[in-house]
Amino acid sequence: MISQLFILSSKGDHLIYKDFRGEAGNDVINVFYEKVTALPGDQPPVVMSHRDLHFVHVRQGGLYWVATTTSAGSSPFTIIDFLNRLAALVTDYCGSLSEKSVQMNFALIYELLDEVVDYGYIQTTSSDVLKNFIQTEAVSSRPFSLFDLSNVGLFGAETQQSKVAPSSAATRPIQSSRDQGVFVDVIERLSVIIGSNGAVMKADVEGEIKVKCYMLNCSEMRIGLNEEFSIGRSTLRGYGAAVHVDECRFHQAVKLDEFDDHRILKLCPSQGEQTVMQYQLSDNLPSPPPFRLFPTIERDNRGRLLIYMKLRCDLPPKSAAINVSVSVPVPKGCVSLSQELSSPEQRCELKPQSRSLVWTVPRCSGGTQLSAVFKLDVPGLSSASMLEVGPVGLTFELPKLTSTGLQIRFLRLTPVQPGPSQRWVRYVTHSDSYIIRV
Amino acid sequence: MAQFDTEYQRLEASYSDSPPGEENLLMHVPEGAKSNWHHIENLDLFFQRVYNLHQKNGFTCMLLGEIFELVQLIFVVGFTVFLANCVDYDILFANKFVNHTDSSKVTLPDAFLPVNVCSARIQENVFVIFVLIISGVFWLHRLVKFIYNVCCYWEIRSFYINALKMSMSELPYATWQEVQARIVEIQKEHQICIHKKELTELDVYHRILRFKNYMVAMVNKSLLPVRFRLPVLGEYVFYTRGLKYNFELIFFWGPGSLFENEWSLKAEYKRGGNRLELADKLASRILWIGIANLLLCPVILVWQILYAFFSYTEVIKREPGSLGARCWSLYGRCYLRHFNELDHELMSRLSKGYKASSKYMNCFLSPLLTVVAKNVAFFAGSLLAVLIALTIYDEDVLAVEHVLSSITLLGVCITVCRSFIPDKHMVFCPEQLLRVILAHIHYMPDHWQGNAHRYETRDQFSQLFQYRAVFILEELLSPVVTPIILIFSLRRKSLEIIDFFRNFTVEVIGVGDTCSFAQMDIRQHGHPAWLSEGKTEASIYQQAEDGKTELSLMRFAITNPQWQPPQETTHFISQLKERIHREATGVSSETHPLSLSESEPKSLVANLLAGPSTLGSVHFGRESYLINQAAAGVGDRASALRSLSPISSSLHLRGSLNAAHRTASSHTSAMNKTMAGSGTDARTVSSGSSAWEGQLTSLVLSEYASTEMSIHALYMHELHKQQSRGDLSRHTWHRQESDESSDSIPDEVRSHNPQSRHFPRSHTFPTTVSSPTAIPASASDISSTAIGQEGVPSLGGSHQQYSESATGTCGAGGRVVRTARVPMGGWAEEGQGVARHHGPLPEESSEDEMPPHIHKIT
């Protein structure tokens, strides 16, 4: 049972406030914000209480989504789930989730809240049901068109754009019936720890298949995965293109009657985004970890700290990693930094507040090796402070690559859609935590 | 979903990913330029036929051969029946008197029974009728197959003539490599295979050898039940043609086999889901086939006996010693075969090793038997001598009953005994022989080396290289034993077989399902103890044993220089080749101070070629020579030169030929010039007209290929030995029980090493050191036989074919660096001459004096 529901921006602005039961006053928003910001660290507890009022909040899209409840009987997990679901609904309806989009679409969001919650009781969060009641058009911050001028080749010539769509293509309101399409995301999160001797100590992948559907009349969707997809920890692994995961979970709407034989997921898609399948694989990656780092830390005769880094990208030569950023913890009291990087588009900055230097590489193709030299001025450098150069963290994104090798073989919609197929797929592997110990 | 910069790709529907039930899509094949050979459906069969026709030397030869085979079959059956039923042996043996009016001579027609008696006898004999019916059915089957084959091969013939532009008359003289190159060439215009734009050599090999590769892999992984522990005989290998046929029937093409058609495994076998059910299914199938075998056993037995009788009695009669002759066993052929090795390549390799192998086996004559044989031979010989002497004195002795037959028998007896008496002039040098054998057969368990003199090694080797008589006996026993093996042994392995096919089958575009081992991917199947350390990611289950992946890869890359292997593989090959070159030419210590080889013995190749185990005699010779010589370094250098010049020069020649062949034909003139300055082999190249140059080059290359492979095989084994010395690997003979004899390897090897250390370092080889870019093209023999000759004086019939070779070094700019006389054989005087000729001696560098512990680390 939800007493109040409000959405705050990260700065504490009231974006949406709705009181369902009138059990508490308007001032609880400020109480909540003070409680959240007063706590140190990034991760305040999800459930907090103030007198007899309980706050449950999630952070999505940089916003605080807060529900308050008074009765002790209501399940906090229900509320957490509801808040997440609500955020997903707002994302679906507004296209993207940001402070700006929430501000612009406040009317739509209030309308949604009216339908979703009644007197504190949750009614429905299904977009299939809701689409009959929600009438307000979403206001998009930027008029989006999949086929704007840049996409059209001269005299209708085939351009690259007919093969690829920008990632923003999937961020549009589901109500816009102008372009229909299905977007499938295969996203994998890598968490890897590589020891100082180069041995991989931990390598886990968590992956998910998300489907974002803009089809109006689509009764069934069939997603074919690799035929050699195998689940479970068996010692005998298939060879070649076999894709192996340790375990996987499916959305409840997925029908699995063809999964065993043909690795086909069947589902009745509702509009909006759904996570169809989640899977994970630990310690048994089919490919070597994408990056290796060979650091050398020295102290030169002028008392500066020299860090040589050699970053090797072990991807196949045709793939590349983008938005690579390497963050190296540096000793306390580090004053200035001078660097030698191998190309101008790379950059490096020192972040004194987090005591780290961040080396960003916009693009790093497979098989290449980047090297960099950082010279740090640290007054009073001692050998103990050299030990402060701690484990290096990497963040990156590997487009068009899944580290497990999972691929979408096909995607079929029934009834068969006329016209050009609007089925898009995106494979991304990104780093969840990629730690290389020095 | 917006947090990523990755773009979406359009998901295209392609025909291959259509789910079941929706795949009735038609493939549009564009009409090619009126060729009959685009889009051949069953390319496996097609390539096999192309290969067969080539191996059988053209259409006419094949046709005649098959016709004669049919006729022979009728003859075998007819003649047997005739001998059994229509001959009155009493007349023949003169037990019965024939009343002839005119003369007392018995003629052959007298001994024949009249036709009506004969047919009556046949008709009342049920067994003969049974045999006749079986043979009749068999013959008809052969006839139908023959007619079908003629039609098929007629098509292949026209393929050769029209598409490959090779006439049947030139076919016997064309190598398979040439035929294959043409096939690869015409793929571009005829589009034989529709799935791929271009065929590679590997594709052709994969298609021809798809099932054989599986068999090789299964033997390699010890999956097939061919080894048994018998109560009396000990460990025994039983693998006959009948058994092989049954295996193939079960796995590959019989009804209900694992394969759907020639090129694809059935879909259910590719998934792990219901492996237990499938294993059950397979087990019951094996049971049924075993029972069928059991039921047909008399038929097969009769057939085998008939066939064996007529194929072998003639041989035994002609030379009784031939029964003692050995042949490579069927198991040996499977064990020794590389992945992707065609029949003729295997056969030529094994034939080259035959001489050394039989010599090796002959080393192990049991002294007991020798004593017995000597005495038996003595008695038999004296009897024979007396009989012959009597006959010479008066030939009427021959007419006495049984004298002729006893003379024959005694002769046979003496011949048999003689084969047990060792040659007086033969030297017992098993280790060297084994090394020579290894150079040809390429595979050998680790523990054989250093244990060559042991009887266990000999026994194990005899499993690969058995007596022909045993082979025949096994073939005769096979109909009885095969069903037992199938029912009791193979059936238990059905789950493993199912797992094997699932795990090691990989679908290759344009080839279909093929054994993944045959891909020769170091990463997937390399063995860390075989040079692919760090490159392989295979689990123990996935590693091919005995370095099969690595050796097969080397062999394939060497025999098919045009083949472009994948990136990593190329890297592996080039690395290995470079290593060998480096060690052969000895530039390692100077130019690559930080390279890999630092941690390894420097001149492995020198060690390998001139090491005590190979060139013992040379070694001793050198020592005595050293005593005579005042300047010890000269002697060292001389023997270094001697041992290495054929190898390195052939490597160089081949390498340079290869490079030149690949780059452009524009270089041919330069090459020609180089050749002109070189020795005999090269002269054949340069003497040809320019139009033939390319082809000839490839021929020369393919002749050198086996040599190069021999060197590589030896080198890899040597390196493997050094690598795995520290940890006694899991590699034992067939990985069943650990062999006790393998324990002694390390000491043995260690004891060799100090000797090998003061062996000459190869970097003193003058020509290559002075100008690395120059091509030291020297006339060299198949140098492995040179090794053999040097090591084993009595091995080669031809002794030291070259006493000299001119080393013409013609660079691109035409600068002649130097012309040297490089001794090839083993004459120390000449070597000394060369050493003087090259002026100041390069000092033995300090790196040369490797601290001894490095050897132990590796």
mmCIF file of C-alpha atoms in Angstrom, chain A residues 85-331:
data_model
loop_
_atom_site.group_PDB
_atom_site.id
_atom_site.type_symbol
_atom_site.label_atom_id
_atom_site.label_comp_id
_atom_site.label_asym_id
_atom_site.label_seq_id
_atom_site.Cartn_x
_atom_site.Cartn_y
_atom_site.Cartn_z
ATOM 1 C CA ARG A 85 8.477 -1.176 -13.117
ATOM 2 C CA LEU A 86 7.121 2.314 -12.989
ATOM 3 C CA ALA A 87 10.445 3.690 -14.098
ATOM 4 C CA ALA A 88 10.412 1.232 -16.996
ATOM 5 C CA LEU A 89 6.890 2.332 -17.904
ATOM 6 C CA VAL A 90 7.895 5.950 -17.874
ATOM 7 C CA THR A 91 10.874 5.077 -20.024
ATOM 8 C CA ASP A 92 8.652 3.309 -22.480
ATOM 9 C CA TYR A 93 6.162 6.104 -22.642
ATOM 10 C CA CYS A 94 8.566 9.000 -22.665
ATOM 11 C CA GLY A 95 11.217 7.396 -24.748
ATOM 12 C CA SER A 96 14.086 8.032 -22.464
ATOM 13 C CA LEU A 97 14.509 8.584 -18.813
ATOM 14 C CA SER A 98 16.006 11.828 -17.706
ATOM 15 C CA GLU A 99 15.136 14.806 -15.628
ATOM 16 C CA LYS A 100 14.252 16.714 -18.731
ATOM 17 C CA SER A 101 11.958 14.102 -20.169
ATOM 18 C CA VAL A 102 10.138 13.706 -16.873
ATOM 19 C CA GLN A 103 9.702 17.460 -16.637
ATOM 20 C CA MET A 104 8.361 17.696 -20.148
ATOM 21 C CA ASN A 105 5.992 14.774 -19.765
ATOM 22 C CA PHE A 106 4.648 15.440 -16.312
ATOM 23 C CA ALA A 107 1.090 15.304 -17.539
ATOM 24 C CA LEU A 108 1.621 11.926 -19.059
ATOM 25 C CA ILE A 109 3.245 10.624 -15.932
ATOM 26 C CA TYR A 110 0.406 11.820 -13.743
ATOM 27 C CA GLU A 111 -1.999 10.141 -16.070
ATOM 28 C CA LEU A 112 0.007 6.956 -15.830
ATOM 29 C CA LEU A 113 0.059 7.140 -12.062
ATOM 30 C CA ASP A 114 -3.666 7.577 -12.009
ATOM 31 C CA GLU A 115 -4.111 4.373 -13.912
ATOM 32 C CA VAL A 116 -1.423 2.390 -12.194
ATOM 33 C CA VAL A 117 -2.179 3.141 -8.580
ATOM 34 C CA ASP A 118 -5.556 3.689 -7.017
ATOM 35 C CA TYR A 119 -5.820 4.759 -3.400
ATOM 36 C CA GLY A 120 -2.418 3.345 -2.756
ATOM 37 C CA TYR A 121 -3.184 -0.024 -4.262
ATOM 38 C CA ILE A 122 -1.287 -1.084 -7.342
ATOM 39 C CA GLN A 123 -3.630 -1.826 -10.231
ATOM 40 C CA THR A 124 -1.610 -2.798 -13.213
ATOM 41 C CA THR A 125 1.714 -2.108 -14.785
ATOM 42 C CA SER A 126 1.149 -3.884 -18.049
ATOM 43 C CA SER A 127 1.634 -1.682 -21.034
ATOM 44 C CA ASP A 128 -0.868 -3.785 -22.965
ATOM 45 C CA VAL A 129 -3.622 -2.784 -20.592
ATOM 46 C CA LEU A 130 -2.451 0.740 -20.185
ATOM 47 C CA LYS A 131 -2.290 1.550 -23.846
ATOM 48 C CA ASN A 132 -6.077 1.552 -23.939
ATOM 49 C CA PHE A 133 -6.311 4.299 -21.359
ATOM 50 C CA ILE A 134 -3.333 6.539 -21.856
ATOM 51 C CA GLN A 135 -4.184 9.208 -24.347
ATOM 52 C CA THR A 136 -1.580 11.869 -23.783
ATOM 53 C CA GLU A 137 1.080 12.017 -26.396
ATOM 54 C CA ALA A 138 4.579 12.045 -25.134
ATOM 55 C CA VAL A 139 6.565 15.160 -25.751
ATOM 56 C CA SER A 140 9.903 14.260 -27.093
ATOM 57 C CA SER A 141 12.712 16.612 -26.404
ATOM 58 C CA ARG A 142 13.993 16.180 -29.883
ATOM 59 C CA PRO A 143 11.822 15.199 -32.772
ATOM 60 C CA PHE A 144 13.088 11.807 -33.712
ATOM 61 C CA SER A 145 12.896 10.201 -37.046
ATOM 62 C CA LEU A 146 14.568 7.017 -37.938
ATOM 63 C CA PHE A 147 14.812 8.062 -41.522
ATOM 64 C CA ASP A 148 15.780 11.645 -41.353
ATOM 65 C CA LEU A 149 17.656 13.284 -44.118
ATOM 66 C CA SER A 150 21.022 11.919 -43.253
ATOM 67 C CA ASN A 151 19.747 8.447 -43.646
ATOM 68 C CA VAL A 152 18.513 8.845 -47.166
ATOM 69 C CA GLY A 153 21.083 8.295 -49.812
ATOM 70 C CA LEU A 154 21.215 10.224 -52.986
ATOM 71 C CA PHE A 155 18.431 9.054 -55.306
ATOM 72 C CA GLY A 156 17.453 6.472 -52.779
ATOM 73 C CA ALA A 157 20.758 4.748 -52.966
ATOM 74 C CA GLU A 158 21.491 2.147 -50.416
ATOM 75 C CA THR A 159 23.368 3.712 -47.595
ATOM 76 C CA GLN A 160 24.968 2.400 -44.551
ATOM 77 C CA GLN A 161 22.044 3.746 -42.582
ATOM 78 C CA SER A 162 19.743 1.088 -43.918
ATOM 79 C CA LYS A 163 21.945 -1.449 -42.253
ATOM 80 C CA VAL A 164 22.509 0.239 -38.969
ATOM 81 C CA ALA A 165 20.438 2.445 -36.762
ATOM 82 C CA PRO A 166 21.820 4.690 -34.071
ATOM 83 C CA SER A 167 21.382 3.550 -30.541
ATOM 84 C CA SER A 168 18.967 6.406 -29.974
ATOM 85 C CA ALA A 169 16.569 4.735 -32.378
ATOM 86 C CA ALA A 170 15.255 2.646 -29.555
ATOM 87 C CA THR A 171 14.676 5.583 -27.272
ATOM 88 C CA ARG A 172 11.388 6.893 -28.396
ATOM 89 C CA PRO A 173 7.942 6.772 -26.949
ATOM 90 C CA ILE A 174 6.017 3.647 -27.615
ATOM 91 C CA GLN A 175 2.943 5.551 -28.566
ATOM 92 C CA SER A 176 4.443 6.982 -31.697
ATOM 93 C CA SER A 177 3.054 4.607 -34.234
ATOM 94 C CA ARG A 178 4.943 6.143 -37.055
ATOM 95 C CA ASP A 179 7.726 3.613 -37.214
ATOM 96 C CA GLN A 180 7.200 0.143 -36.116
ATOM 97 C CA GLY A 181 10.083 -2.018 -35.193
ATOM 98 C CA VAL A 182 11.576 -4.440 -32.826
ATOM 99 C CA PHE A 183 14.843 -3.796 -31.112
ATOM 100 C CA VAL A 184 16.698 -6.608 -29.491
ATOM 101 C CA ASP A 185 19.558 -5.905 -27.176
ATOM 102 C CA VAL A 186 22.018 -8.529 -26.134
ATOM 103 C CA ILE A 187 23.934 -6.920 -23.351
ATOM 104 C CA GLU A 188 26.620 -8.603 -21.389
ATOM 105 C CA ARG A 189 28.370 -7.289 -18.357
ATOM 106 C CA LEU A 190 31.855 -8.457 -17.738
ATOM 107 C CA SER A 191 33.381 -8.603 -14.340
ATOM 108 C CA VAL A 192 36.948 -9.638 -14.486
ATOM 109 C CA ILE A 193 39.780 -9.616 -12.033
ATOM 110 C CA ILE A 194 43.227 -10.154 -13.399
ATOM 111 C CA GLY A 195 45.997 -10.764 -10.955
ATOM 112 C CA SER A 196 49.306 -8.993 -10.997
ATOM 113 C CA ASN A 197 50.901 -11.975 -12.635
ATOM 114 C CA GLY A 198 48.464 -11.834 -15.517
ATOM 115 C CA ALA A 199 46.380 -14.756 -14.405
ATOM 116 C CA VAL A 200 42.670 -14.354 -14.707
ATOM 117 C CA MET A 201 41.359 -14.731 -11.181
ATOM 118 C CA LYS A 202 37.746 -14.179 -11.884
ATOM 119 C CA ALA A 203 35.827 -13.751 -15.070
ATOM 120 C CA ASP A 204 32.096 -13.571 -14.929
ATOM 121 C CA VAL A 205 29.566 -12.561 -17.494
ATOM 122 C CA GLU A 206 26.062 -11.551 -16.774
ATOM 123 C CA GLY A 207 24.008 -11.123 -19.819
ATOM 124 C CA GLU A 208 20.510 -10.289 -20.766
ATOM 125 C CA ILE A 209 18.395 -10.191 -23.836
ATOM 126 C CA LYS A 210 16.066 -7.247 -23.914
ATOM 127 C CA VAL A 211 13.366 -6.748 -26.426
ATOM 128 C CA LYS A 212 11.872 -3.403 -27.107
ATOM 129 C CA CYS A 213 8.847 -3.720 -29.240
ATOM 130 C CA TYR A 214 7.047 -0.985 -31.103
ATOM 131 C CA MET A 215 4.752 -3.291 -33.001
ATOM 132 C CA LEU A 216 1.081 -2.700 -32.714
ATOM 133 C CA ASN A 217 -0.252 -5.923 -34.091
ATOM 134 C CA CYS A 218 2.147 -8.577 -33.175
ATOM 135 C CA SER A 219 0.825 -11.675 -31.560
ATOM 136 C CA GLU A 220 3.896 -13.787 -31.317
ATOM 137 C CA MET A 221 7.570 -13.329 -31.641
ATOM 138 C CA ARG A 222 10.102 -16.078 -32.067
ATOM 139 C CA ILE A 223 13.702 -15.421 -31.264
ATOM 140 C CA GLY A 224 16.196 -17.997 -32.377
ATOM 141 C CA LEU A 225 19.408 -18.256 -30.447
ATOM 142 C CA ASN A 226 22.498 -20.136 -31.496
ATOM 143 C CA GLU A 227 21.666 -23.757 -32.059
ATOM 144 C CA GLU A 228 24.695 -24.818 -30.089
ATOM 145 C CA PHE A 229 23.549 -23.012 -27.018
ATOM 146 C CA SER A 230 24.099 -25.110 -23.944
ATOM 147 C CA ILE A 231 23.224 -24.503 -20.365
ATOM 148 C CA GLY A 232 24.703 -25.920 -17.254
ATOM 149 C CA ARG A 233 28.053 -26.845 -15.963
ATOM 150 C CA SER A 234 29.022 -29.888 -17.866
ATOM 151 C CA THR A 235 32.598 -30.888 -18.218
ATOM 152 C CA LEU A 236 32.172 -31.869 -21.809
ATOM 153 C CA ARG A 237 31.816 -28.706 -23.659
ATOM 154 C CA GLY A 238 30.845 -28.572 -27.239
ATOM 155 C CA TYR A 239 33.437 -27.471 -29.653
ATOM 156 C CA GLY A 240 33.451 -24.725 -32.180
ATOM 157 C CA ALA A 241 30.615 -22.335 -32.219
ATOM 158 C CA ALA A 242 29.060 -23.777 -29.125
ATOM 159 C CA VAL A 243 27.815 -21.180 -26.713
ATOM 160 C CA HIS A 244 27.807 -22.127 -23.139
ATOM 161 C CA VAL A 245 26.253 -20.455 -20.129
ATOM 162 C CA ASP A 246 25.997 -21.635 -16.598
ATOM 163 C CA GLU A 247 22.416 -20.725 -15.948
ATOM 164 C CA CYS A 248 19.687 -18.638 -17.395
ATOM 165 C CA ARG A 249 16.345 -17.210 -16.421
ATOM 166 C CA PHE A 250 13.487 -16.282 -18.613
ATOM 167 C CA HIS A 251 10.762 -13.752 -18.479
ATOM 168 C CA GLN A 252 7.553 -15.351 -17.380
ATOM 169 C CA ALA A 253 5.868 -14.614 -20.672
ATOM 170 C CA VAL A 254 8.412 -16.627 -22.605
ATOM 171 C CA LYS A 255 7.219 -19.962 -23.851
ATOM 172 C CA LEU A 256 9.935 -22.514 -23.942
ATOM 173 C CA ASP A 257 8.363 -25.391 -25.822
ATOM 174 C CA GLU A 258 10.740 -25.011 -28.760
ATOM 175 C CA PHE A 259 13.721 -24.072 -26.676
ATOM 176 C CA ASP A 260 15.015 -27.518 -25.961
ATOM 177 C CA ASP A 261 15.103 -28.654 -29.512
ATOM 178 C CA HIS A 262 15.699 -25.602 -31.567
ATOM 179 C CA ARG A 263 16.730 -22.939 -29.101
ATOM 180 C CA ILE A 264 13.812 -20.739 -29.954
ATOM 181 C CA LEU A 265 12.220 -18.404 -27.474
ATOM 182 C CA LYS A 266 8.589 -17.691 -28.104
ATOM 183 C CA LEU A 267 6.902 -14.777 -26.515
ATOM 184 C CA CYS A 268 3.920 -12.539 -26.905
ATOM 185 C CA PRO A 269 5.520 -9.165 -26.775
ATOM 186 C CA SER A 270 3.800 -6.287 -25.190
ATOM 187 C CA GLN A 271 4.770 -2.857 -26.221
ATOM 188 C CA GLY A 272 7.750 -1.497 -24.479
ATOM 189 C CA GLU A 273 10.829 -3.034 -23.096
ATOM 190 C CA GLN A 274 11.072 -6.482 -21.643
ATOM 191 C CA THR A 275 13.988 -8.444 -20.381
ATOM 192 C CA VAL A 276 13.391 -11.754 -22.072
ATOM 193 C CA MET A 277 16.255 -13.722 -20.749
ATOM 194 C CA GLN A 278 19.065 -13.334 -18.318
ATOM 195 C CA TYR A 279 22.017 -15.592 -18.128
ATOM 196 C CA GLN A 280 25.337 -15.838 -16.512
ATOM 197 C CA LEU A 281 28.597 -17.570 -16.982
ATOM 198 C CA SER A 282 31.408 -17.617 -14.533
ATOM 199 C CA ASP A 283 35.051 -18.444 -14.842
ATOM 200 C CA ASN A 284 34.763 -20.173 -18.109
ATOM 201 C CA LEU A 285 34.828 -17.546 -20.770
ATOM 202 C CA PRO A 286 35.266 -18.833 -24.295
ATOM 203 C CA SER A 287 37.556 -15.984 -25.229
ATOM 204 C CA PRO A 288 40.445 -14.413 -23.402
ATOM 205 C CA PRO A 289 39.652 -11.244 -21.479
ATOM 206 C CA PRO A 290 39.582 -8.293 -23.834
ATOM 207 C CA PHE A 291 42.272 -6.228 -22.224
ATOM 208 C CA ARG A 292 45.609 -6.877 -20.704
ATOM 209 C CA LEU A 293 47.657 -4.267 -18.992
ATOM 210 C CA PHE A 294 51.362 -4.287 -18.462
ATOM 211 C CA PRO A 295 52.232 -1.554 -16.022
ATOM 212 C CA THR A 296 55.658 -0.578 -14.838
ATOM 213 C CA ILE A 297 55.999 1.794 -11.938
ATOM 214 C CA GLU A 298 59.240 3.541 -11.323
ATOM 215 C CA ARG A 299 60.633 6.463 -9.543
ATOM 216 C CA ASP A 300 62.952 8.652 -11.517
ATOM 217 C CA ASN A 301 65.914 10.479 -10.190
ATOM 218 C CA ARG A 302 63.999 13.719 -9.748
ATOM 219 C CA GLY A 303 61.587 12.133 -7.383
ATOM 220 C CA ARG A 304 58.773 11.783 -9.823
ATOM 221 C CA LEU A 305 56.652 8.757 -10.155
ATOM 222 C CA LEU A 306 56.757 7.233 -13.597
ATOM 223 C CA ILE A 307 54.015 4.905 -14.672
ATOM 224 C CA TYR A 308 54.408 3.125 -17.975
ATOM 225 C CA MET A 309 51.306 1.448 -19.187
ATOM 226 C CA LYS A 310 50.969 -0.889 -22.044
ATOM 227 C CA LEU A 311 47.394 -1.764 -22.805
ATOM 228 C CA ARG A 312 46.860 -4.638 -25.128
ATOM 229 C CA CYS A 313 43.510 -5.255 -26.672
ATOM 230 C CA ASP A 314 43.028 -8.969 -27.219
ATOM 231 C CA LEU A 315 39.858 -8.718 -29.241
ATOM 232 C CA PRO A 316 39.625 -10.194 -32.698
ATOM 233 C CA PRO A 317 41.085 -7.788 -35.213
ATOM 234 C CA LYS A 318 37.781 -6.780 -36.683
ATOM 235 C CA SER A 319 36.233 -5.683 -33.427
ATOM 236 C CA ALA A 320 37.070 -2.711 -31.374
ATOM 237 C CA ALA A 321 36.438 -1.382 -27.946
ATOM 238 C CA ILE A 322 35.065 2.094 -27.538
ATOM 239 C CA ASN A 323 34.990 4.510 -24.677
ATOM 240 C CA VAL A 324 37.790 2.805 -22.902
ATOM 241 C CA SER A 325 38.808 4.466 -19.755
ATOM 242 C CA VAL A 326 41.548 3.300 -17.487
ATOM 243 C CA SER A 327 41.567 4.589 -14.002
ATOM 244 C CA VAL A 328 44.694 4.245 -11.962
ATOM 245 C CA PRO A 329 44.751 5.122 -8.290
ATOM 246 C CA VAL A 330 47.646 7.441 -7.529
ATOM 247 C CA PRO A 331 49.342 8.232 -4.254
#
